[in-house]
Coordinates of N, CA and C in Angstrom, one line a residue:
X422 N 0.9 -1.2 0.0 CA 0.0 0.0 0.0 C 0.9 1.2 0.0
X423 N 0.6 1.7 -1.1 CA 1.5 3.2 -0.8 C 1.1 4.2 0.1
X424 N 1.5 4.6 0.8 CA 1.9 5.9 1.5 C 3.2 6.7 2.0
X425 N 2.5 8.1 2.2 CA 3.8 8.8 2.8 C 2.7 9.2 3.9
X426 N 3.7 9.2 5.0 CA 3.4 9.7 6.0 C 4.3 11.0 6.6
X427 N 3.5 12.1 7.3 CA 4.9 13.2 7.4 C 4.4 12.8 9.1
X428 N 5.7 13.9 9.8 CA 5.9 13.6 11.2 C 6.8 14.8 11.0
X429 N 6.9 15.2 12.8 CA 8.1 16.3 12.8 C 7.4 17.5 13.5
X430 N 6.0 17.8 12.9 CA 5.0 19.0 13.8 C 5.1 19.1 14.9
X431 N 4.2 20.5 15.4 CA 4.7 20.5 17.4 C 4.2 21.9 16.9
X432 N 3.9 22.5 18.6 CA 4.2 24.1 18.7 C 5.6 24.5 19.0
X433 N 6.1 25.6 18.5 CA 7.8 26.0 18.6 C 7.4 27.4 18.8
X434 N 8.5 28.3 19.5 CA 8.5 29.6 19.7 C 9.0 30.0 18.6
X435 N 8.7 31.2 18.0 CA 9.3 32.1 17.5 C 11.0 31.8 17.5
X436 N 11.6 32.1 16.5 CA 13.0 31.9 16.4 C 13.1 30.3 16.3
X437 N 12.7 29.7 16.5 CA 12.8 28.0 17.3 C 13.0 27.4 15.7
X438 N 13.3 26.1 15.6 CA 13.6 25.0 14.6 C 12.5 24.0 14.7
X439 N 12.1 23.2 13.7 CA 11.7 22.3 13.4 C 12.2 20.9 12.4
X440 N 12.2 19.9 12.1 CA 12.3 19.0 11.2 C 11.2 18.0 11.0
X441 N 10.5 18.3 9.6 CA 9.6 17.7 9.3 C 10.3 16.5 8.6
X442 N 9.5 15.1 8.7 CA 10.1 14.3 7.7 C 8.9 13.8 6.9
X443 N 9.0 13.0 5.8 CA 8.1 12.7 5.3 C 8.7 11.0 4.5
X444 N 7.5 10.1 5.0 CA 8.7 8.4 5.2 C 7.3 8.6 3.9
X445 N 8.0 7.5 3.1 CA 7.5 6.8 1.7 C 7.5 5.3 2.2
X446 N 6.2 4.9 2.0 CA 6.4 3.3 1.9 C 5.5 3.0 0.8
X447 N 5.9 1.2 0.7 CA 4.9 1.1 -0.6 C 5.6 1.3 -1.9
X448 N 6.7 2.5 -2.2 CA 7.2 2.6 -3.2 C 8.5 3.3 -2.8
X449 N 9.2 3.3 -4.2 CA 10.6 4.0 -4.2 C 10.9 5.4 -4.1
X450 N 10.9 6.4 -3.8 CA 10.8 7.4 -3.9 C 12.5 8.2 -4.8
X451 N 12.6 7.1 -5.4 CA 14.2 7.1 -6.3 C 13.8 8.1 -8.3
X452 N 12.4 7.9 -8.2 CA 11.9 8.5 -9.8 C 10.7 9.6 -9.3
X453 N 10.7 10.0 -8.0 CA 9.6 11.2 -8.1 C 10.4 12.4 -7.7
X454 N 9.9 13.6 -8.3 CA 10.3 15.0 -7.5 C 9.5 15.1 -6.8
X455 N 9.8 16.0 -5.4 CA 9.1 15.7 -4.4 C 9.0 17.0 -3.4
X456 N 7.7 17.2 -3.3 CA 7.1 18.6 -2.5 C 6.7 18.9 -1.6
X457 N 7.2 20.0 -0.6 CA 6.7 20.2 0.6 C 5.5 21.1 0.5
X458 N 4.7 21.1 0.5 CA 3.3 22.7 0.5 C 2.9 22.4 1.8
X459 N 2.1 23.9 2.1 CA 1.7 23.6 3.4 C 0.3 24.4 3.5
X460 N -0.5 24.2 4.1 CA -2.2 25.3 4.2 C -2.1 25.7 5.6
X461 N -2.1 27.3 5.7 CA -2.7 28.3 6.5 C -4.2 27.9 6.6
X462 N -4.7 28.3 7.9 CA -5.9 28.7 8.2 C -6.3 30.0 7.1
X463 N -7.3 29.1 6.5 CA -8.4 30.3 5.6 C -7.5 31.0 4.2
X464 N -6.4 30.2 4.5 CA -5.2 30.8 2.8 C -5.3 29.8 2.4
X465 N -5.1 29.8 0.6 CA -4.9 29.1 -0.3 C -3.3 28.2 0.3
X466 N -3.7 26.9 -0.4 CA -1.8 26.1 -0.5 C -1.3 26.6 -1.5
X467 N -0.2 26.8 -0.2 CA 1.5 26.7 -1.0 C 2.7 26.0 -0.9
X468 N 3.2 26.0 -2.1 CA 4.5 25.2 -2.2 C 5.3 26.0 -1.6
X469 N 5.7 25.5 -0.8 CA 7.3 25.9 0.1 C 8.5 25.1 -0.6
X470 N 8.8 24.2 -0.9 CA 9.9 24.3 -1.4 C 10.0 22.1 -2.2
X471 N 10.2 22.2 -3.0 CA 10.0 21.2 -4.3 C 12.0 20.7 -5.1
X472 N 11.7 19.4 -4.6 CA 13.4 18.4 -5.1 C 13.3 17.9 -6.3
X473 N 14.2 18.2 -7.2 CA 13.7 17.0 -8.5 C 14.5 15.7 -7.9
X474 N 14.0 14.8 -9.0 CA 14.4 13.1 -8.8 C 15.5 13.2 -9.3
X475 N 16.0 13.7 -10.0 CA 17.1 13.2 -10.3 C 18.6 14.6 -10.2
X476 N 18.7 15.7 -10.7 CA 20.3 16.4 -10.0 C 20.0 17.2 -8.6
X477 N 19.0 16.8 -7.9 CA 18.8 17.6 -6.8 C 18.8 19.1 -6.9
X478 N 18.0 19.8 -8.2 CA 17.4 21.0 -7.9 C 16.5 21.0 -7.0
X479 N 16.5 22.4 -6.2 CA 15.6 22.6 -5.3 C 15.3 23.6 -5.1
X480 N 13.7 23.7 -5.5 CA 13.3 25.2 -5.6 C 12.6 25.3 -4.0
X481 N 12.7 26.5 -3.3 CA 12.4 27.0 -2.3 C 11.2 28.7 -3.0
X482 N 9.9 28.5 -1.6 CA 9.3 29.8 -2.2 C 9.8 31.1 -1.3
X483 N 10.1 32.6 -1.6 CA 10.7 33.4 -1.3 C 11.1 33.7 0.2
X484 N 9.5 33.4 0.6 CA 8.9 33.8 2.6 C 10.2 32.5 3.4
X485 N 10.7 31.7 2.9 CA 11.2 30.6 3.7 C 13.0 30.6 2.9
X486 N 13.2 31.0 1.7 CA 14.6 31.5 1.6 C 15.4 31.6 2.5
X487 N 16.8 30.7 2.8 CA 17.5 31.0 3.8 C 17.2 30.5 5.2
X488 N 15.9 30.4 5.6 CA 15.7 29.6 6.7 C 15.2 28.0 6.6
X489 N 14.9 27.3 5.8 CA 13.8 26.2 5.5 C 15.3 25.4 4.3
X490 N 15.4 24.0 4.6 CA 15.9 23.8 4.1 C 15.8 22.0 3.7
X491 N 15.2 22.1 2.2 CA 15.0 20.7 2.1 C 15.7 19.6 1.6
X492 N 15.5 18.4 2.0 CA 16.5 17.5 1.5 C 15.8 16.0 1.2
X493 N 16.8 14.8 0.7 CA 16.0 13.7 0.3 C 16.5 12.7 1.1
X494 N 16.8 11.8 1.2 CA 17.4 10.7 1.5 C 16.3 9.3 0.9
X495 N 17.4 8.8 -0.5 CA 16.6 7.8 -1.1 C 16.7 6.7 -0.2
X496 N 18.1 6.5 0.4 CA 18.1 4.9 0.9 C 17.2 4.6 2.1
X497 N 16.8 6.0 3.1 CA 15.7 5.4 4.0 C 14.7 6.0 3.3
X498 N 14.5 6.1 1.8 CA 13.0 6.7 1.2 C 12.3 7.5 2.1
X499 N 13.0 8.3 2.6 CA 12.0 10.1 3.4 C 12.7 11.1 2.8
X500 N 12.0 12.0 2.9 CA 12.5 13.5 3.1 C 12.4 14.4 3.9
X501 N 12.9 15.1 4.1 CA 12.9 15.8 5.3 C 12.8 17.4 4.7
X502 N 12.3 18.6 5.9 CA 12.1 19.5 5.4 C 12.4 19.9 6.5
X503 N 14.1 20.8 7.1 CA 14.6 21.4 8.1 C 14.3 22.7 8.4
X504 N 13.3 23.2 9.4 CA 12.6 24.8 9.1 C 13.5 25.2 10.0
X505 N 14.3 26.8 10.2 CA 14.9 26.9 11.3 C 14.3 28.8 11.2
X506 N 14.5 29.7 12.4 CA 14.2 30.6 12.1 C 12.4 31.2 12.3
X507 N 11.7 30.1 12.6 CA 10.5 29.9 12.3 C 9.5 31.4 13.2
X508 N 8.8 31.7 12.2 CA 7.6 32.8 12.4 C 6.6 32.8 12.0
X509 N 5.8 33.0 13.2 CA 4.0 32.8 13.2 C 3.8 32.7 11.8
X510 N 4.2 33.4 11.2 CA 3.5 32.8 9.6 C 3.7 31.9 8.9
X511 N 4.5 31.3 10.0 CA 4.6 29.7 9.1 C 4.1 29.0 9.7
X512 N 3.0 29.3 10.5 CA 1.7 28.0 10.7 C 1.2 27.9 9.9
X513 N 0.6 26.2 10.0 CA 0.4 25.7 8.9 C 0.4 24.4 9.1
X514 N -0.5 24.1 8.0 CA -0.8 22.5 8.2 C 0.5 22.0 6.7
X515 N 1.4 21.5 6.6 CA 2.5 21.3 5.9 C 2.4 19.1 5.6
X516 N 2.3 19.4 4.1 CA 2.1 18.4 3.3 C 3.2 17.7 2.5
X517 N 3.6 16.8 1.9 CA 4.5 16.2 1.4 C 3.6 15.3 0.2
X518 N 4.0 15.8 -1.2 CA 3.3 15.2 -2.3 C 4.5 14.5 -3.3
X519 N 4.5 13.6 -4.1 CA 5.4 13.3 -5.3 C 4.7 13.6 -6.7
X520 N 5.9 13.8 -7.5 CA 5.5 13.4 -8.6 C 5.8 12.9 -9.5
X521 N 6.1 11.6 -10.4 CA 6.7 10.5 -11.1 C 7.5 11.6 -12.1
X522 N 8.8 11.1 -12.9 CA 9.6 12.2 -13.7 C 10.4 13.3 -13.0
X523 N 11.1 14.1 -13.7 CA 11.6 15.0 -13.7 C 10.8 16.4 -13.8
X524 N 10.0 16.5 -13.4 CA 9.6 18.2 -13.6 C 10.2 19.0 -12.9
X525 N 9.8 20.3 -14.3 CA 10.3 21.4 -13.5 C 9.8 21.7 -12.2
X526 N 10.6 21.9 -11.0 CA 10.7 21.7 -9.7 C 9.9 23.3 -9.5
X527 N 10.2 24.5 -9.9 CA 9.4 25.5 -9.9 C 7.9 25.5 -10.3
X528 N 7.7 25.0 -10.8 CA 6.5 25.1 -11.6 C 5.8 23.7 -10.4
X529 N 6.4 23.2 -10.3 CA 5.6 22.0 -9.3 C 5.6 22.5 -7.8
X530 N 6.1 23.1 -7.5 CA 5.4 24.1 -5.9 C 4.7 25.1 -6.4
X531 N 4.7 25.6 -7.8 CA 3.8 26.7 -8.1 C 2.1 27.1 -8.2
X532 N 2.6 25.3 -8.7 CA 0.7 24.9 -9.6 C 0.8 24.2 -8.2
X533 N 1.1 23.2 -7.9 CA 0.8 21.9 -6.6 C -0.2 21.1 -7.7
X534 N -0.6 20.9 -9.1 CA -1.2 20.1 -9.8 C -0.4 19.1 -10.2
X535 N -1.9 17.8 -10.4 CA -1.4 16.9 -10.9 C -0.7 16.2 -9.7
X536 N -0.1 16.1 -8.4 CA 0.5 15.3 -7.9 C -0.1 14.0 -7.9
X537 N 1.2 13.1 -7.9 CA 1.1 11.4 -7.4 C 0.4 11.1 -6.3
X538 N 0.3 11.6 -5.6 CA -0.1 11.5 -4.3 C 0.5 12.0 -3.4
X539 N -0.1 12.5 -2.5 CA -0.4 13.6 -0.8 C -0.3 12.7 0.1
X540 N 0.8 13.0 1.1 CA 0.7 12.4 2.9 C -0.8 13.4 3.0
X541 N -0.6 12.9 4.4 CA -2.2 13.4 5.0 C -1.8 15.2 5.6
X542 N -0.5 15.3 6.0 CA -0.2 16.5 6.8 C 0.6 16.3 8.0
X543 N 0.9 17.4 8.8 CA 1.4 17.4 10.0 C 0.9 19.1 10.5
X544 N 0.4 19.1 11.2 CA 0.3 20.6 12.1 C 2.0 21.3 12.6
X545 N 2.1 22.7 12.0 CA 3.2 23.3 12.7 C 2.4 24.8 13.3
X546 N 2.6 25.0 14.3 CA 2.1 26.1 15.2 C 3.4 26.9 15.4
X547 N 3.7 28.3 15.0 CA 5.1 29.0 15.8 C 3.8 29.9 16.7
X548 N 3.9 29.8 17.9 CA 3.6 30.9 18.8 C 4.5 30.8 19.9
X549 N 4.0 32.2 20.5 CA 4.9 32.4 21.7 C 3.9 32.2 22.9

């Protein structure tokens, strides 16, 4: 049965770090590029930051630049999405999607269409 499951959420203070992961079972995660988006209360989803499958481009969206930092690890098939720096505005219910091939990695946090399949989520809260 495929899934991904993410893990890693919590409440953090302001300033504070987080590490989301997101485990793949069921399949390889060795031929998908692979997406972190996340939904605000009452805002549209966004892609935060998107891996291709194969030279490890990684597109990040502007608000998480420099603090948020994503990564793959094929041999335990997760990913992980290291937030550090974190500010109320990055609550958020934060998702992990694939998608089979190589696409363009911008355009696939842009649209969030068309994915392979969605984990279910993980809650991140930054309050003080």
């Amino acid at each position: 049965q495929l899934q991904l499951v993410e893990s890693g959420g919590g409440l953090v203070q302001p300033g504070g770090s987080l590490r989301l992961s997101c485990a793949a079972s069921g399949f390889t995660l060795d031929d998908y590029a692979i997406g972190w988006f996340r939904q605000a209360p009452g805002k549209e989803r966004e892609g935060v930051s998107c891996i291709s499958s194969s030279d490890g481009t990684t597109y990040y969206t502007d608000s998480v630049k420099g603090r948020f930092t994503a990564s793959r690890d094929n041999a335990k098939n997760t990913v992980y999405l290291q937030m550090n720096s974190l500010k109320p505005e990055d609550t958020a219910v934060y998702y992990c999607a694939i998608l089979r091939g190589s696409p363009n990695v911008e355009a696939m946090c842009l649209l969030g269409d068309g994915m392979d399949y969605w984990g279910k989520g993980t809650l991140v809260i930054v309050s003080s």
